[in-house]
Coordinates of N, CA and C in Angstrom, one line a residue:
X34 N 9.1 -44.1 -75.3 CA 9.2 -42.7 -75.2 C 9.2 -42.3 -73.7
X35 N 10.2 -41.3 -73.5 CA 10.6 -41.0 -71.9 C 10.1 -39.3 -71.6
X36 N 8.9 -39.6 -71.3 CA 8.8 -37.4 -71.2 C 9.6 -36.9 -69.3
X37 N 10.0 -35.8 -69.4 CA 10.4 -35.8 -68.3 C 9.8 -34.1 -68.5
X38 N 9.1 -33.4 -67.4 CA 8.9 -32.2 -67.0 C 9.2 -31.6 -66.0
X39 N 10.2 -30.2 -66.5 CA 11.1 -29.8 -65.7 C 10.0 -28.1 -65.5
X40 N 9.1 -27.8 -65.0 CA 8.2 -26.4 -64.9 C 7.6 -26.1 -65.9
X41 N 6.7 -25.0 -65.8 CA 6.6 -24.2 -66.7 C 6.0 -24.6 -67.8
X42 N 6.7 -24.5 -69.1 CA 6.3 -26.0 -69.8 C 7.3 -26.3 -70.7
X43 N 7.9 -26.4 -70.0 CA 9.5 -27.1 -70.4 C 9.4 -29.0 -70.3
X44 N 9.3 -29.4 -71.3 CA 9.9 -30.3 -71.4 C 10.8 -31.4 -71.8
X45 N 11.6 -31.9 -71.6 CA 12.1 -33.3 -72.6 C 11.5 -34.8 -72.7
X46 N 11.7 -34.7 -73.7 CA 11.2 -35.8 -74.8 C 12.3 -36.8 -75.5
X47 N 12.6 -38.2 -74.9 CA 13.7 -38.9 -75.8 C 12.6 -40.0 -76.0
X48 N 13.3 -40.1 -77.2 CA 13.0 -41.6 -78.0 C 14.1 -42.4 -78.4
X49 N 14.2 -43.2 -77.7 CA 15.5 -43.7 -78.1 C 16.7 -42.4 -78.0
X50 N 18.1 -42.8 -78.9 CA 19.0 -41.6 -79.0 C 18.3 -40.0 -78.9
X51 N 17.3 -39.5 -79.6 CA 16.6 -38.7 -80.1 C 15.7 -37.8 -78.9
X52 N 16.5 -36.8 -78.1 CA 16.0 -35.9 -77.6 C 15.5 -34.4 -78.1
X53 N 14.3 -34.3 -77.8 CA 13.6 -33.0 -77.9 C 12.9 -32.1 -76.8
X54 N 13.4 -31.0 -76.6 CA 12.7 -30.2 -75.6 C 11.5 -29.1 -76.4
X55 N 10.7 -29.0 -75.6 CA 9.5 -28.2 -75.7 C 9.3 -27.1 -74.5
X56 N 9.4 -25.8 -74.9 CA 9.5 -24.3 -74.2 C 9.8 -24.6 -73.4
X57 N 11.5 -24.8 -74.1 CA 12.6 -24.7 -72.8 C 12.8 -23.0 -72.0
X58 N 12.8 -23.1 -70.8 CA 12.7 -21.7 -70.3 C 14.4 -21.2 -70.0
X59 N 14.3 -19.8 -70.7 CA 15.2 -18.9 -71.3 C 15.5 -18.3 -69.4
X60 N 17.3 -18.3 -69.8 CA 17.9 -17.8 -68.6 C 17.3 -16.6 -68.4
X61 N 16.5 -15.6 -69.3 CA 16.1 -14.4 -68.8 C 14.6 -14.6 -68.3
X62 N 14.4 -15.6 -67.6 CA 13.1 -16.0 -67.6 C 12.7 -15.3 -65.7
X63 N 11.8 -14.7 -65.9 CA 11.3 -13.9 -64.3 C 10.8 -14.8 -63.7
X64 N 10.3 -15.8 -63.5 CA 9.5 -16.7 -63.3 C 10.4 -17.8 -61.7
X65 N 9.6 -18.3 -61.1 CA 10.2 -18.7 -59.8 C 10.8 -20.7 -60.4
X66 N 10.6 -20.9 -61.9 CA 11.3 -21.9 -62.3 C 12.4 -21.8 -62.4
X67 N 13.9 -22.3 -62.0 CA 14.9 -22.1 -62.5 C 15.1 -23.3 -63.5
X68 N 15.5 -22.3 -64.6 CA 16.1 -23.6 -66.0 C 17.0 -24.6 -65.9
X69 N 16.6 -25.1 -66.5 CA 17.5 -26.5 -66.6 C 18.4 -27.0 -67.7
X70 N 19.3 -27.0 -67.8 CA 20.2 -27.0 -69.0 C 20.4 -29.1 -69.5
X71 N 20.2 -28.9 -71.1 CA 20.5 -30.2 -71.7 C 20.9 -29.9 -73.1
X72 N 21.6 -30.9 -73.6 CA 21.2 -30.9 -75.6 C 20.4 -31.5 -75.9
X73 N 19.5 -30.5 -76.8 CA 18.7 -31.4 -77.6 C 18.7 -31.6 -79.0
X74 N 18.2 -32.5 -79.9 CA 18.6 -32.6 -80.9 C 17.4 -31.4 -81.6
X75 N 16.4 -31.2 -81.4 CA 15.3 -30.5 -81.7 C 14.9 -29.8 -80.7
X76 N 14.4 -28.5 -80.9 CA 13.7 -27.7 -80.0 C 12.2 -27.0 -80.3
X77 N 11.3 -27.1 -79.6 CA 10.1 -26.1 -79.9 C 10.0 -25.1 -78.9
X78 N 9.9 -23.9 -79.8 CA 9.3 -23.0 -78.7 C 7.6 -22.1 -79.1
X79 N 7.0 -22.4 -78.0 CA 5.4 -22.3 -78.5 C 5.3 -20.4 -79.1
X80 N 6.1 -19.6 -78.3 CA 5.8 -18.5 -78.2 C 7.0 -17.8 -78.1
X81 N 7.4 -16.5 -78.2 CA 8.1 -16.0 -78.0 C 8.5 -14.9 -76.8
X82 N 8.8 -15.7 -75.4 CA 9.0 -15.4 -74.5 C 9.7 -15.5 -73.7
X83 N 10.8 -15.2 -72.8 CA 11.7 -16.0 -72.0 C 11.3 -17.1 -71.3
X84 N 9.9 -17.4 -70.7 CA 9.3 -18.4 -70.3 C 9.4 -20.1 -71.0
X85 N 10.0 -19.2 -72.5 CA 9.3 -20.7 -73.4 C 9.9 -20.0 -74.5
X86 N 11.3 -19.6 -74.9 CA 12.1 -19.3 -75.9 C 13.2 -19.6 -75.3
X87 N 13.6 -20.4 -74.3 CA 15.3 -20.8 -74.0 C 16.0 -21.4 -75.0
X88 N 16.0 -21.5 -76.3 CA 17.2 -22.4 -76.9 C 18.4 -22.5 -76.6
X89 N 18.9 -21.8 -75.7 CA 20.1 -21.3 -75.8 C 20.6 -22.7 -74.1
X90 N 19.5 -22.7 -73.8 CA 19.4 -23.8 -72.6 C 19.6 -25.4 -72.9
X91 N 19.1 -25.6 -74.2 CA 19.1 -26.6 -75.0 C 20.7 -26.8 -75.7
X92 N 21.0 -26.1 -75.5 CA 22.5 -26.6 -77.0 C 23.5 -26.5 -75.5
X93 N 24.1 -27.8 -76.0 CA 25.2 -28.3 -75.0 C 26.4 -28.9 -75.6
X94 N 27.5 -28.3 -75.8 CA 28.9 -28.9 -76.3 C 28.4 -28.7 -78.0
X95 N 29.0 -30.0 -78.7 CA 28.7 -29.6 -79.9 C 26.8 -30.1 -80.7
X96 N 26.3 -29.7 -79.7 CA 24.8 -30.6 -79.7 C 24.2 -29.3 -79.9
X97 N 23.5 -28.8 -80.8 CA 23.0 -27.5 -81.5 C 21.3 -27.6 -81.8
X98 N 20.7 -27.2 -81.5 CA 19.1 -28.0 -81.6 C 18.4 -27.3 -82.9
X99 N 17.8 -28.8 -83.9 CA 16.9 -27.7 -84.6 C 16.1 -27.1 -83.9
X100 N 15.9 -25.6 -84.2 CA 15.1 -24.5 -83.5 C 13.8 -24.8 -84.3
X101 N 12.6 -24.5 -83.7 CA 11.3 -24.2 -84.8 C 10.8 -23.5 -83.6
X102 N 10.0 -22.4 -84.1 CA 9.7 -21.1 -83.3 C 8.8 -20.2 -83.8
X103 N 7.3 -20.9 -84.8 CA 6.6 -20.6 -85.5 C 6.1 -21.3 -86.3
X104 N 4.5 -20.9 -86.7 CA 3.5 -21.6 -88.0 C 4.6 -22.3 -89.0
X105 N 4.0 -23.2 -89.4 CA 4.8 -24.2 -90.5 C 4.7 -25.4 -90.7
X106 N 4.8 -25.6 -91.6 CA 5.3 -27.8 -91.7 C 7.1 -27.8 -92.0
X107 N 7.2 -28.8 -90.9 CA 8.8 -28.7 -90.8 C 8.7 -30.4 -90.7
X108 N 10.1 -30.4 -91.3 CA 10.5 -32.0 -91.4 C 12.3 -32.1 -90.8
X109 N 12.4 -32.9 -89.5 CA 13.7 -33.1 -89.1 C 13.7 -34.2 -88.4
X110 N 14.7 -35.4 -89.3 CA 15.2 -37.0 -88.3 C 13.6 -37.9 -88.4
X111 N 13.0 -37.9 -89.7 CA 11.8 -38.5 -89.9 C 10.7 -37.7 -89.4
X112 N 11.0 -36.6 -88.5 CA 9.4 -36.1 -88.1 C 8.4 -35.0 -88.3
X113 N 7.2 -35.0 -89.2 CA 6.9 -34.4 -89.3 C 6.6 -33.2 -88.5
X114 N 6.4 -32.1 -88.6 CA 5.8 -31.0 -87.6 C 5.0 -30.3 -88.0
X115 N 3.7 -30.1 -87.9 CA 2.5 -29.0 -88.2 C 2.8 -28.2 -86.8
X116 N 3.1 -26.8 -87.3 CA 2.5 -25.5 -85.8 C 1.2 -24.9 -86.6
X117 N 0.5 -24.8 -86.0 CA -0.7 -23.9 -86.2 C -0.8 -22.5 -85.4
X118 N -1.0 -21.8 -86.1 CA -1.0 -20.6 -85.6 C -2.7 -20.0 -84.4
X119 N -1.9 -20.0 -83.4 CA -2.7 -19.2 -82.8 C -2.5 -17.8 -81.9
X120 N -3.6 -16.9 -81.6 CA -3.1 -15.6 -80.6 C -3.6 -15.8 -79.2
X121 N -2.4 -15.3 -78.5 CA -2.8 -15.2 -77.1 C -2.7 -13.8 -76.4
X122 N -2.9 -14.0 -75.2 CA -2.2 -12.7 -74.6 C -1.8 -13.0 -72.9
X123 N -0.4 -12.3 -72.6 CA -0.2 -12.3 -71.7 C 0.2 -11.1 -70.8
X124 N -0.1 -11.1 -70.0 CA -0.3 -9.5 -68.7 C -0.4 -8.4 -69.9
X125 N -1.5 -8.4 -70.7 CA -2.1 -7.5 -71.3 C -1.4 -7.3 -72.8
X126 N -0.2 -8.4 -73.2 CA 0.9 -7.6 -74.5 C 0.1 -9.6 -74.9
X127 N -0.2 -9.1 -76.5 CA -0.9 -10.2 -77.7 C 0.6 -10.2 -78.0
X128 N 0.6 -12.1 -78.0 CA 1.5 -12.5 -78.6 C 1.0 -13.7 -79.5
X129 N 1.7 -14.0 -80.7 CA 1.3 -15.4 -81.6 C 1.8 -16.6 -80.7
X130 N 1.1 -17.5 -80.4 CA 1.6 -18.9 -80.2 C 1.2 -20.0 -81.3
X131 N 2.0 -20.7 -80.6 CA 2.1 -21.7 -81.9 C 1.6 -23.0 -81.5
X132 N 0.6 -23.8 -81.8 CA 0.9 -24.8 -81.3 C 1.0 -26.3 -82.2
X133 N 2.0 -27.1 -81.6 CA 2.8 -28.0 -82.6 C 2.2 -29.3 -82.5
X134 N 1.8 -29.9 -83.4 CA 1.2 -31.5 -83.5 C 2.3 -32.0 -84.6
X135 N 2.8 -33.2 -84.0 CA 3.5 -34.6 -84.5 C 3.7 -35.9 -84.4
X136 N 4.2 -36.8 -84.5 CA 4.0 -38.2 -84.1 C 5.8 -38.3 -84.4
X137 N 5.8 -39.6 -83.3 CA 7.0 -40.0 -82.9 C 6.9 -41.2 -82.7
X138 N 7.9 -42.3 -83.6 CA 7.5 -43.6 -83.5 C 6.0 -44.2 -83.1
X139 N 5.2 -43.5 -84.0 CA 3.9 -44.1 -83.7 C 2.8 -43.4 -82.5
X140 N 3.8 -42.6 -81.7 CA 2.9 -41.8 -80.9 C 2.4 -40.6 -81.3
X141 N 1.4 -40.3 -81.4 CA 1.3 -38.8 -81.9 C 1.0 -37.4 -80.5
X142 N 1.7 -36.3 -80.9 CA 1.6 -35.4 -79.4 C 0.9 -34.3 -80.1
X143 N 0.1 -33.7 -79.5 CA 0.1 -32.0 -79.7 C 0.0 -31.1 -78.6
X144 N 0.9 -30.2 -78.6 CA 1.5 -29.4 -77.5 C 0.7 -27.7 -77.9
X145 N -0.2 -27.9 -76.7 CA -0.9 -26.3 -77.0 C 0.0 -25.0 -76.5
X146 N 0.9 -25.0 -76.0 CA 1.8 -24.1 -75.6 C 1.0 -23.1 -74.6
X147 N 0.8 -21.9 -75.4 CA 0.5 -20.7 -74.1 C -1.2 -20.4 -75.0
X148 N -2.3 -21.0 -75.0 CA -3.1 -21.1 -75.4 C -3.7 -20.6 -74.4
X149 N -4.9 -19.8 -75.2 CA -5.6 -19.0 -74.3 C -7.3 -18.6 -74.6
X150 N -8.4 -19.0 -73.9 CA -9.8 -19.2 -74.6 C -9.9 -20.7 -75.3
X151 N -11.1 -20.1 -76.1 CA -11.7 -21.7 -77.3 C -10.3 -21.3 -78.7
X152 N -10.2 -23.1 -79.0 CA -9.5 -22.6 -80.5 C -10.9 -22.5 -81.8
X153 N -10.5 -22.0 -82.7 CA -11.6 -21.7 -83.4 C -11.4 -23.3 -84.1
X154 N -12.8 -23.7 -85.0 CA -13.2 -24.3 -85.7 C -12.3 -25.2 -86.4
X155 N -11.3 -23.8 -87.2 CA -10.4 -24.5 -88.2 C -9.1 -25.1 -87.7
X156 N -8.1 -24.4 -86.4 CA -7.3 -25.3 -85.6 C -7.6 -26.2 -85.2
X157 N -8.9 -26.3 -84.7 CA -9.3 -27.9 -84.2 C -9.2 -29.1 -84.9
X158 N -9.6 -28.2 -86.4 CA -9.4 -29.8 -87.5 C -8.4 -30.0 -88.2
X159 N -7.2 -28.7 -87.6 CA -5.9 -29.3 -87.9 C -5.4 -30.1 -87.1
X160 N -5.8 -30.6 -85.6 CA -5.6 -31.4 -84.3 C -6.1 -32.9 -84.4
X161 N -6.1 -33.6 -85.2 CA -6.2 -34.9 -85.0 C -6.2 -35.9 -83.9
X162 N -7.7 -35.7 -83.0 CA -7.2 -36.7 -82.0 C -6.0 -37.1 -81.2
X163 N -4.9 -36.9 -80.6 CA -3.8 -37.2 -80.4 C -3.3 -38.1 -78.9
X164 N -2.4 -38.7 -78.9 CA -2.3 -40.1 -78.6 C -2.3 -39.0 -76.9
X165 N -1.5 -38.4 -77.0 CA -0.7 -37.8 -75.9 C -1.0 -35.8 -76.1
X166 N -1.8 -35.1 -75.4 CA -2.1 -33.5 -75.3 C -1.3 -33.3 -74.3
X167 N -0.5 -31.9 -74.3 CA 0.2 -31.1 -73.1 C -0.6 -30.1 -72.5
X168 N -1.2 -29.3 -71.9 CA -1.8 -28.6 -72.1 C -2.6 -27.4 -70.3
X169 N -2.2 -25.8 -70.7 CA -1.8 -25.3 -69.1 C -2.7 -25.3 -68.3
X170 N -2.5 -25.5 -67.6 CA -3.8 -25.2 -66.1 C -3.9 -24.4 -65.4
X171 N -2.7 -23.7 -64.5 CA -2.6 -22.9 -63.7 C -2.1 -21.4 -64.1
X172 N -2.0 -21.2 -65.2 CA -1.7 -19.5 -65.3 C -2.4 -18.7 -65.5
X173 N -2.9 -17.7 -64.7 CA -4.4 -17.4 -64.5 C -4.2 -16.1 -65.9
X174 N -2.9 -16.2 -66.7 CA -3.2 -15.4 -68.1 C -4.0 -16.1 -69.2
X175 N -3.9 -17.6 -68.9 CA -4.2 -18.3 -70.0 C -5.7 -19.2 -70.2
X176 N -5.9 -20.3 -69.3 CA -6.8 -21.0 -69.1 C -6.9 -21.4 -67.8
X177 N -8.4 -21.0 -67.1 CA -8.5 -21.8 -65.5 C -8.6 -23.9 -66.1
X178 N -8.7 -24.1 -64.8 CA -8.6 -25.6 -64.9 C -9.7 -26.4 -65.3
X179 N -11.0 -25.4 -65.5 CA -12.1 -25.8 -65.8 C -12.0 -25.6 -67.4
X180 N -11.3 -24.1 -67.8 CA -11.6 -24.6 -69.3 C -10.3 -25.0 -69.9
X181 N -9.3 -25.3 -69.5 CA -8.2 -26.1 -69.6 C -8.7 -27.8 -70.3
X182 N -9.3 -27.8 -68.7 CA -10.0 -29.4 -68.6 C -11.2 -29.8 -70.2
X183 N -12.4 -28.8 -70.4 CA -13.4 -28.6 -71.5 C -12.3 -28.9 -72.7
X184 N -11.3 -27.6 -72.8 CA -10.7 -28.1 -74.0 C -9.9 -29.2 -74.3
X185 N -9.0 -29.5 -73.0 CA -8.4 -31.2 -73.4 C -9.5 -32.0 -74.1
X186 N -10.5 -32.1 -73.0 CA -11.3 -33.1 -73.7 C -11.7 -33.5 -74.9
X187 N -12.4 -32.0 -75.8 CA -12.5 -31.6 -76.8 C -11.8 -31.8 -78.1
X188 N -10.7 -32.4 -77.6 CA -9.5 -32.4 -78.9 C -9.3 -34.2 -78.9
X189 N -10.2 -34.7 -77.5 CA -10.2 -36.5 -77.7 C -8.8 -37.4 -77.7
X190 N -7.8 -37.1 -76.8 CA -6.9 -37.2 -76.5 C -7.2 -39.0 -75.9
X191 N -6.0 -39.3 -76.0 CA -5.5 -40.5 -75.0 C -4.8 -40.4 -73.4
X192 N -4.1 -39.4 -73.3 CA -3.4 -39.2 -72.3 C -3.3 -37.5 -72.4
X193 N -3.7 -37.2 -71.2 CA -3.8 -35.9 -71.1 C -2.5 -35.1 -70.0
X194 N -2.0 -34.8 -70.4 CA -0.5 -34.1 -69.2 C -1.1 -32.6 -68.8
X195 N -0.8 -32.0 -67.9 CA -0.9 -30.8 -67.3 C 0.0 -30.2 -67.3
X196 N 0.0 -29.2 -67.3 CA 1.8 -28.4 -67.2 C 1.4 -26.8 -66.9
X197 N 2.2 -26.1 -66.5 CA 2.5 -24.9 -66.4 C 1.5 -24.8 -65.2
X198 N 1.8 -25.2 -63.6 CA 1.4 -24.6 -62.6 C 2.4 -24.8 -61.4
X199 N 2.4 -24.2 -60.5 CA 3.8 -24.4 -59.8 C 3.6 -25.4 -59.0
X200 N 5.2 -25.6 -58.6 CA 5.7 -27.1 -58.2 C 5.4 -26.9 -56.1
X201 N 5.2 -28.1 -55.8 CA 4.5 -28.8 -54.5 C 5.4 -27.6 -53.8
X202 N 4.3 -27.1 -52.9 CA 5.1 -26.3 -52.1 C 4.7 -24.4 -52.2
X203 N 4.7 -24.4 -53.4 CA 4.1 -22.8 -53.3 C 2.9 -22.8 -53.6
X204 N 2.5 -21.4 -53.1 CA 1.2 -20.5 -52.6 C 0.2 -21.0 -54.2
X205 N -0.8 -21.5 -54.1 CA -2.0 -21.4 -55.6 C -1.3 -23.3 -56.0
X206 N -0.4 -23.7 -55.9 CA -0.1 -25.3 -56.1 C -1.4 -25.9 -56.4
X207 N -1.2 -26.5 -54.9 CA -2.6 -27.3 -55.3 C -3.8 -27.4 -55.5
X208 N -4.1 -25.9 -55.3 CA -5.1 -25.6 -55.8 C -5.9 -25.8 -57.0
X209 N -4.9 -25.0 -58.3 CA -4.8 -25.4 -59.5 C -4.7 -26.6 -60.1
X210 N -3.9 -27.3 -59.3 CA -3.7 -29.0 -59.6 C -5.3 -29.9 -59.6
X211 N -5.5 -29.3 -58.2 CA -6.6 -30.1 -57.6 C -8.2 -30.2 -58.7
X212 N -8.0 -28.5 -58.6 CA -9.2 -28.4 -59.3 C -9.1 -28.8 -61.2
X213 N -8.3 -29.4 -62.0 CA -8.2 -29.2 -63.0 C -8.5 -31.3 -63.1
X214 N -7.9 -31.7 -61.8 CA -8.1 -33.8 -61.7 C -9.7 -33.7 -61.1
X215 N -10.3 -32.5 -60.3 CA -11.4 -32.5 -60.4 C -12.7 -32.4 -61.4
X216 N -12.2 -31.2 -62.2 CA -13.0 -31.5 -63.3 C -13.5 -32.8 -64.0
X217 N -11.7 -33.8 -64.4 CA -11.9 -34.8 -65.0 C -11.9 -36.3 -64.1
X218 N -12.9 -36.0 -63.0 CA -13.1 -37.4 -62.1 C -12.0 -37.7 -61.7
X219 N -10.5 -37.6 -61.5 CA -9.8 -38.5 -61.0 C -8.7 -37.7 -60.3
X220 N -9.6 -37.1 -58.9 CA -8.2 -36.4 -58.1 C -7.2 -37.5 -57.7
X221 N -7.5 -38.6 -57.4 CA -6.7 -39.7 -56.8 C -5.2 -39.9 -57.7
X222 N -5.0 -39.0 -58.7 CA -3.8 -38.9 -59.5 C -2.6 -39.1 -58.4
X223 N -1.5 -40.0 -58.7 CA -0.6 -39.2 -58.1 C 0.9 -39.0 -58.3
X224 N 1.1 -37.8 -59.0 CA 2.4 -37.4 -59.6 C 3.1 -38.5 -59.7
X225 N 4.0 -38.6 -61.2 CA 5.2 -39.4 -61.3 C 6.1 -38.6 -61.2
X226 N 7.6 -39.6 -61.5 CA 8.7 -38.9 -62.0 C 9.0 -38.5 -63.4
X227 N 8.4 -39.2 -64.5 CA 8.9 -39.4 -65.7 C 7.5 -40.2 -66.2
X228 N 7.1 -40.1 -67.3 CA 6.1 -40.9 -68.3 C 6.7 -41.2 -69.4
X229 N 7.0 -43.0 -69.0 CA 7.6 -44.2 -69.6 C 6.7 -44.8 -70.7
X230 N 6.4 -44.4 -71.6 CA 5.5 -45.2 -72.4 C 5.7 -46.1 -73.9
X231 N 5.1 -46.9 -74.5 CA 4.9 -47.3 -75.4 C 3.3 -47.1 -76.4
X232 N 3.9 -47.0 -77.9 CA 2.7 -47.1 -78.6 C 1.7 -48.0 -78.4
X233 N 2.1 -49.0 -78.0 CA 0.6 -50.4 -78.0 C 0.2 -49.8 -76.4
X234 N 0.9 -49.7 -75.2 CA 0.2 -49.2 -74.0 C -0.9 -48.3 -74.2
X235 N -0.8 -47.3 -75.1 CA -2.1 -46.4 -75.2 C -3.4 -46.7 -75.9
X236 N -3.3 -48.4 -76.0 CA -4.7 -48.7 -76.3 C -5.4 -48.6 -75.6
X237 N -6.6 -48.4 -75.8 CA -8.0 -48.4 -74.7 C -8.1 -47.2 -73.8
X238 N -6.6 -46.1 -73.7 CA -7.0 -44.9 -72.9 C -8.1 -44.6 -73.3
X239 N -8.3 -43.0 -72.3 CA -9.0 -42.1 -73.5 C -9.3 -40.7 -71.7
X240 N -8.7 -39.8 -72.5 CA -8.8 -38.8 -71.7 C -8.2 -39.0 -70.3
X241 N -7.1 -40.2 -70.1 CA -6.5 -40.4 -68.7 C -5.4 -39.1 -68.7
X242 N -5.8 -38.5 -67.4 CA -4.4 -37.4 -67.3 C -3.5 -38.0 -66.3
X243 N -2.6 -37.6 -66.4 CA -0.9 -38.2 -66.5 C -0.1 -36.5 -65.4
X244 N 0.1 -37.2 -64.2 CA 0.7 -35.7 -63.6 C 2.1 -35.9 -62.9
X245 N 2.8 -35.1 -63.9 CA 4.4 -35.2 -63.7 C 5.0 -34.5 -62.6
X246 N 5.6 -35.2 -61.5 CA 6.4 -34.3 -61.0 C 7.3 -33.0 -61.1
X247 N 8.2 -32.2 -61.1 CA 8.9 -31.4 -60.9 C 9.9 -30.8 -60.1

């Protein structure tokens, strides 16, 4: 499995032939990320927002992406999908987010999208442990890096990713970065390009965070 993270919390995901993006960010997006265009074979979008509703960024030539863009069990190209429904809010307007748990060749991910506070009781025990969590840091609508960091934990992950804080160079960066590797002991992180992995490598993790370039 090849994750690559392009902002925001956009990212791609191939397994073999089999690409998938997660809240690809939509050309109408206000945001100081510029989009990135690819086909994917599958698309998730956590929420309904230009931030993280690009499909339209995703479909390239004759390459058309299954969309999912809400609560459900969905089945496409062997993979299961649970979204669970949860609410957030952003600059003051409640929106539903979604967040998606599945497994891929033996990996299993769950992607909290635009999550915001504690999840309650019963989301949590739809979250099984997961090999690989995505989950925001820096958007001061959603979660600081302290309870970012509490709730990764919480959910007993293998490999923990960060996402949605801005890229080396602007104003609040490292800040947010800093303080979120602080929380979990290991500021000495230091960004990749891509996270190369295999199912048998994630033996023995357990709560390692993983910081992707951009």
């Amino acid at each position: 499995m090849i994750i690559t993270y392009l902002g925001k919390q956009f990212f791609k995901i191939q397994q073999g032939d089999l690409v998938m993006a997660f809240n690809p960010i939509s050309k109408d997006s206000k945001g100081s990320v510029a989009p990135s265009r690819f086909g994917s074979a599958i698309a998730l979008s956590t929420i309904n927002h230009p931030d993280y509703n690009g499909f339209e960024m995703v479909t390239h030539g004759d390459t058309v992406p299954f969309s999912i863009s809400g609560p459900g069990d969905y089945e496409i190209k062997d993979i299961f999908v649970k979204g669970i429904m949860t609410e957030t809010e952003i600059k003051g307007k409640k929106y539903i987010n979604t967040i998606y748990s599945l497994s891929i060749e033996g990996i299993s991910l769950c992607f909290l999208g635009a999550v915001s506070g504690k999840l309650s009781t019963d989301v949590v025990g739809q979250i099984e442990s997961p090999d690989i969590l995505f989950v925001p840091i820096g958007n001061d609508d959603l979660l600081s890096p302290s309870e970012a960091y509490k709730l990764a934990v919480s959910l007993e992950p293998k490999v923990i990713i960060p996402m949605e804080y801005l890229p080396t160079g602007q104003a609040g960066d490292e800040k947010m970065l800093k303080a979120f590797l602080k929380e979990g002991g290991q500021e000495k992180v230091t960004p990749i390009e891509k996270l190369t992995i295999k199912a048998k490598e994630l033996a023995g993790r357990e709560g390692e965070i993983v910081v992707l370039s951009f």
